[in-house]
Amino acid sequence: MQDFSSRLENALREHKVRGLVMHLPLFSHTEPLVYAACRALGAPIFINNPHNLPVAAAALRSGGMDAVVSKVADAAALSSYLYEKGGPRPRLWFLVNGGSAGSSRVPAGLGGKDEVVVVDVHTPKNF
């Protein structure tokens, strides 16, 4: 079975991602895993606090980022914000399910036209 980093790398490669917004809490200990996946592709990473939606939207709009890795609930908030503000949508949503019941459902508003949603089960510390 592949590890989290390999699954992310495969999704990024398959969907020809140019850059990634890491929209995960920094205490989730996923930074090295996301870094390894992006490094293998030569894709830049923009690390963003999940509560700073305007900055994540700016990275998607003008930073060349076209993918987001996020917890399910935080992705829903970012998606709503992007719709509300008319911001660009990512090509790929890579959603991290911490293994809790109900958190594997794709939030409404994700997976629209030209968007792919991948839900990955991963249980890092403090998730």
Backbone as JSON, one array per atom type, in Angstrom:
{
  "sequence": "MQDFSSRLENALREHKVRGLVMHLPLFSHTEPLVYAACRALGAPIFINNPHNLPVAAAALRSGGMDAVVSKVADAAALSSYLYEKGGPRPRLWFLVNGGSAGSSRVPAGLGGKDEVVVVDVHTPKNF",
  "N": [[0.84, -1.18, 0.0], [0.51, 2.22, -0.8], [2.13, 5.1, 0.65], [1.06, 8.2, 2.21], [2.44, 10.4, 1.01], [3.2, 9.33, -1.49], [0.69, 8.76, -2.61], [-0.34, 11.35, -2.82], [1.59, 12.48, -4.54], [1.13, 10.91, -6.87], [-1.5, 11.72, -7.52], [-1.07, 14.45, -8.04], [0.66, 14.29, -10.21], [-0.91, 12.87, -12.1], [-2.94, 14.72, -12.63], [-1.58, 16.8, -13.66], [-0.55, 18.96, -12.11], [0.62, 22.23, -11.37], [1.34, 23.75, -9.15], [0.92, 23.83, -5.58], [-1.36, 24.55, -2.98], [-0.9, 24.25, 0.32], [-3.15, 23.68, 2.58], [-3.44, 23.03, 5.28], [-3.44, 22.5, 8.84], [-0.51, 23.54, 10.54], [0.39, 22.01, 12.64], [-0.23, 19.43, 12.03], [1.7, 17.77, 11.11], [2.24, 17.06, 8.46], [3.8, 18.36, 6.67], [6.48, 17.46, 5.78], [5.71, 15.28, 4.21], [4.04, 16.35, 2.23], [5.88, 18.08, 1.09], [7.75, 16.21, 0.03], [6.23, 14.96, -1.97], [5.68, 17.12, -3.71], [8.26, 17.95, -4.34], [9.22, 15.8, -5.84], [7.95, 16.25, -8.22], [8.73, 18.76, -8.9], [7.1, 20.85, -8.26], [5.99, 23.9, -6.89], [5.21, 24.79, -3.45], [2.74, 26.41, -1.6], [2.35, 27.39, 1.57], [-0.31, 27.66, 3.72], [-2.27, 29.02, 6.31], [-5.22, 27.46, 7.34], [-7.28, 29.18, 8.14], [-6.9, 31.56, 6.91], [-8.32, 32.57, 4.46], [-8.4, 34.6, 2.37], [-5.68, 34.8, 1.59], [-5.1, 32.23, 0.64], [-6.82, 32.21, -1.56], [-5.64, 34.23, -3.07], [-3.2, 33.02, -3.72], [-4.1, 31.01, -5.43], [-5.18, 32.59, -7.42], [-3.11, 34.33, -8.37], [-0.68, 33.13, -7.96], [-0.01, 30.94, -9.43], [-0.83, 28.5, -8.52], [-2.6, 25.46, -8.62], [-3.81, 23.45, -7.24], [-5.14, 22.11, -4.21], [-4.43, 20.94, -1.01], [-6.13, 19.75, 1.69], [-7.98, 19.55, 4.81], [-11.21, 18.05, 5.02], [-13.34, 19.7, 6.08], [-12.11, 22.23, 6.1], [-11.64, 22.58, 3.4], [-14.23, 22.87, 2.46], [-14.88, 25.37, 3.53], [-12.99, 27.01, 2.2], [-13.77, 26.59, -0.46], [-16.37, 27.69, -0.44], [-15.7, 30.34, 0.1], [-14.23, 30.98, -2.23], [-16.23, 30.76, -4.19], [-17.96, 32.79, -3.3], [-16.36, 35.09, -3.56], [-15.73, 34.98, -6.2], [-13.39, 33.78, -7.01], [-10.66, 31.98, -8.62], [-10.9, 28.49, -9.29], [-9.38, 25.53, -7.95], [-7.72, 22.99, -9.84], [-7.38, 20.51, -8.75], [-8.59, 19.07, -5.81], [-7.25, 17.77, -3.04], [-8.25, 15.97, -0.57], [-7.86, 15.47, 2.87], [-8.77, 12.99, 4.94], [-9.22, 12.51, 8.22], [-9.98, 10.11, 9.29], [-12.27, 10.11, 10.82], [-15.74, 9.46, 11.36], [-17.97, 10.28, 8.77], [-16.35, 12.24, 7.73], [-15.42, 11.69, 5.27], [-17.07, 12.4, 3.27], [-17.58, 14.29, 0.37], [-17.6, 17.74, 0.39], [-20.4, 19.84, -0.44], [-20.27, 21.75, -3.39], [-17.68, 21.28, -4.14], [-15.73, 19.78, -6.71], [-16.72, 20.69, -9.08], [-17.17, 21.79, -12.49], [-14.39, 20.88, -14.4], [-12.91, 20.27, -12.11], [-11.27, 18.07, -9.91], [-11.75, 15.78, -7.3], [-10.05, 14.2, -4.76], [-10.2, 11.98, -2.15], [-8.38, 11.18, 0.63], [-7.46, 8.86, 3.08], [-5.9, 9.52, 6.0], [-4.11, 9.57, 8.97], [-2.56, 11.61, 10.6], [-0.66, 12.83, 13.45], [-2.5, 14.69, 15.86], [-4.66, 15.32, 14.2]],
  "CA": [[0.0, 0.0, 0.0], [1.3, 3.46, -0.89], [2.01, 6.03, 1.75], [0.38, 9.47, 1.91], [3.24, 11.19, 0.08], [3.11, 8.7, -2.82], [-0.67, 8.96, -3.14], [-0.43, 12.75, -3.22], [2.42, 12.64, -5.74], [0.43, 10.31, -8.01], [-2.63, 12.59, -7.88], [-0.52, 15.67, -8.62], [1.2, 13.93, -11.53], [-2.02, 12.5, -12.97], [-3.73, 15.9, -12.99], [-0.65, 17.79, -14.2], [-0.57, 20.12, -11.22], [1.78, 23.11, -11.46], [1.68, 24.25, -7.83], [0.0, 23.33, -4.56], [-1.63, 25.29, -1.75], [-1.04, 23.37, 1.48], [-4.18, 24.33, 3.39], [-3.55, 22.15, 6.44], [-2.83, 23.06, 10.05], [0.91, 23.22, 10.6], [0.67, 21.01, 13.68], [-0.66, 18.11, 11.58], [2.92, 17.02, 10.79], [2.2, 16.57, 7.08], [4.68, 19.17, 5.83], [7.5, 16.69, 5.05], [5.06, 14.4, 3.24], [3.62, 17.2, 1.11], [7.12, 18.53, 0.47], [8.33, 15.12, -0.76], [5.41, 14.78, -3.17], [5.88, 18.25, -4.62], [9.65, 17.95, -4.79], [9.35, 14.79, -6.89], [7.41, 16.82, -9.47], [9.25, 20.1, -9.12], [5.98, 21.77, -8.09], [6.13, 24.72, -5.68], [4.19, 24.68, -2.41], [2.4, 27.61, -0.85], [1.81, 26.95, 2.86], [-1.32, 28.64, 4.13], [-3.11, 28.71, 7.46], [-6.58, 27.23, 6.85], [-8.19, 30.26, 8.5], [-6.58, 32.75, 6.12], [-8.9, 32.3, 3.15], [-7.99, 35.54, 1.32], [-4.34, 34.51, 1.11], [-5.21, 31.02, -0.18], [-7.45, 32.63, -2.83], [-4.63, 34.99, -3.82], [-2.23, 32.05, -4.26], [-4.74, 30.37, -6.57], [-5.42, 33.6, -8.46], [-1.94, 34.94, -9.0], [0.54, 32.43, -7.61], [0.23, 29.77, -10.28], [-1.22, 27.29, -7.82], [-3.83, 24.91, -9.19], [-4.25, 22.32, -6.43], [-5.25, 22.38, -2.77], [-4.5, 19.79, -0.1], [-6.85, 20.33, 2.81], [-8.95, 18.74, 5.52], [-12.51, 18.15, 4.37], [-14.09, 20.87, 6.56], [-11.43, 23.45, 5.66], [-11.86, 22.7, 1.96], [-15.58, 23.41, 2.29], [-14.82, 26.82, 3.82], [-12.27, 27.67, 1.12], [-14.61, 26.52, -1.65], [-17.42, 28.7, -0.28], [-15.06, 31.65, -0.04], [-13.89, 31.19, -3.64], [-17.48, 31.04, -4.9], [-18.46, 34.09, -2.84], [-15.51, 36.16, -4.08], [-15.49, 34.8, -7.64], [-11.99, 33.41, -7.21], [-10.42, 30.8, -9.46], [-11.05, 27.19, -8.65], [-8.26, 24.64, -8.21], [-7.93, 21.85, -10.72], [-7.42, 19.33, -7.9], [-8.77, 19.15, -4.36], [-6.77, 16.54, -2.4], [-8.82, 16.11, 0.76], [-7.32, 14.56, 3.86], [-9.76, 12.51, 5.89], [-8.53, 12.04, 9.41], [-10.5, 8.83, 9.73], [-13.49, 10.22, 11.61], [-16.97, 9.14, 10.63], [-18.6, 11.39, 8.08], [-15.42, 13.22, 7.15], [-15.0, 11.3, 3.92], [-18.02, 12.95, 2.31], [-17.09, 15.47, -0.35], [-18.5, 18.86, 0.66], [-21.13, 20.45, -1.56], [-19.53, 22.85, -4.0], [-16.4, 20.8, -4.65], [-15.87, 18.85, -7.81], [-17.46, 21.31, -10.18], [-16.6, 21.65, -13.83], [-12.92, 20.89, -14.48], [-12.3, 20.04, -10.8], [-11.19, 16.68, -9.47], [-11.66, 15.65, -5.85], [-9.5, 12.95, -4.27], [-10.27, 11.9, -0.7], [-7.36, 10.27, 1.12], [-7.53, 8.59, 4.51], [-4.59, 9.67, 6.61], [-4.31, 9.94, 10.37], [-1.37, 12.15, 11.25], [-0.85, 13.28, 14.83], [-3.28, 15.89, 16.1], [-5.56, 15.63, 13.09]],
  "C": [[0.89, 1.25, 0.0], [1.11, 4.31, 0.35], [1.36, 7.33, 1.26], [1.12, 10.27, 0.85], [3.15, 10.64, -1.34], [1.73, 8.89, -3.43], [-0.87, 10.4, -3.6], [0.37, 12.99, -4.49], [1.71, 12.08, -6.98], [-0.74, 11.18, -8.47], [-2.13, 13.87, -8.56], [-0.01, 15.41, -10.04], [0.06, 13.65, -12.52], [-2.8, 13.72, -13.47], [-2.87, 17.09, -13.42], [-0.66, 19.12, -13.41], [0.72, 20.9, -11.35], [2.26, 23.61, -10.11], [0.57, 23.91, -6.85], [-0.13, 24.31, -3.41], [-1.81, 24.26, -0.65], [-1.92, 24.1, 2.48], [-4.5, 23.46, 4.59], [-2.96, 22.84, 7.66], [-1.37, 22.63, 10.14], [1.24, 22.17, 11.65], [0.25, 19.6, 13.25], [0.51, 17.22, 11.16], [2.9, 16.41, 9.39], [3.17, 17.32, 6.17], [5.74, 18.35, 5.1], [6.91, 15.79, 3.97], [4.61, 15.17, 2.0], [4.84, 17.69, 0.36], [7.71, 17.45, -0.44], [7.55, 14.9, -2.05], [5.64, 15.89, -4.19], [7.3, 18.3, -5.16], [9.86, 16.96, -5.93], [8.87, 15.3, -8.24], [8.01, 18.18, -9.82], [8.16, 21.16, -9.0], [6.18, 22.59, -6.81], [4.95, 24.5, -4.73], [3.99, 26.06, -1.8], [1.73, 27.14, 0.43], [0.92, 28.06, 3.4], [-2.08, 28.14, 5.36], [-4.54, 28.54, 6.97], [-7.58, 28.34, 7.17], [-7.95, 31.53, 7.7], [-7.03, 32.53, 4.67], [-8.49, 33.3, 2.07], [-6.6, 35.24, 0.75], [-4.33, 33.24, 0.25], [-5.81, 31.36, -1.55], [-6.45, 33.39, -3.69], [-3.59, 34.06, -4.44], [-2.81, 31.33, -5.47], [-4.9, 31.33, -7.73], [-4.13, 34.03, -9.14], [-0.63, 34.21, -8.71], [0.83, 31.21, -8.44], [-0.13, 28.45, -9.62], [-2.53, 26.77, -8.4], [-4.3, 23.65, -8.47], [-4.27, 22.76, -4.97], [-5.25, 21.05, -2.04], [-5.04, 20.35, 1.21], [-7.63, 19.26, 3.56], [-10.31, 19.01, 4.88], [-13.25, 19.43, 4.79], [-13.44, 22.17, 6.09], [-11.58, 23.67, 4.16], [-13.24, 23.28, 1.67], [-15.59, 24.92, 2.51], [-14.1, 27.56, 2.69], [-13.1, 27.69, -0.16], [-15.72, 27.57, -1.59], [-16.87, 30.1, -0.47], [-14.75, 31.96, -1.51], [-15.15, 31.47, -4.46], [-17.99, 32.44, -4.57], [-17.68, 35.24, -3.48], [-15.24, 36.04, -5.59], [-14.05, 34.44, -7.95], [-11.85, 32.18, -8.09], [-10.49, 29.52, -8.64], [-9.81, 26.34, -8.93], [-8.66, 23.5, -9.14], [-8.11, 20.58, -9.88], [-7.62, 19.72, -6.44], [-8.31, 17.8, -3.82], [-7.17, 16.66, -0.94], [-8.29, 15.03, 1.69], [-8.41, 14.26, 4.87], [-9.0, 11.95, 7.07], [-9.06, 10.75, 9.98], [-11.76, 8.91, 10.55], [-14.72, 9.96, 10.74], [-17.55, 10.4, 10.0], [-17.64, 12.35, 7.42], [-14.93, 12.81, 5.77], [-15.97, 11.79, 2.85], [-17.44, 14.2, 1.67], [-18.08, 16.6, -0.09], [-19.18, 19.36, -0.61], [-20.29, 21.61, -2.09], [-18.16, 22.46, -4.51], [-16.66, 19.84, -5.8], [-16.71, 19.39, -8.94], [-16.77, 21.05, -11.51], [-15.09, 21.8, -13.77], [-12.22, 20.76, -13.13], [-12.35, 18.55, -10.48], [-11.04, 16.69, -7.96], [-11.14, 14.26, -5.52], [-9.59, 13.0, -2.75], [-9.31, 10.81, -0.24], [-7.52, 10.08, 2.62], [-6.12, 8.62, 5.06], [-4.81, 10.14, 8.03], [-3.0, 10.42, 11.0], [-1.68, 12.56, 12.69], [-1.68, 14.55, 14.84], [-4.26, 16.25, 15.01], [-6.98, 15.52, 13.53]]
}
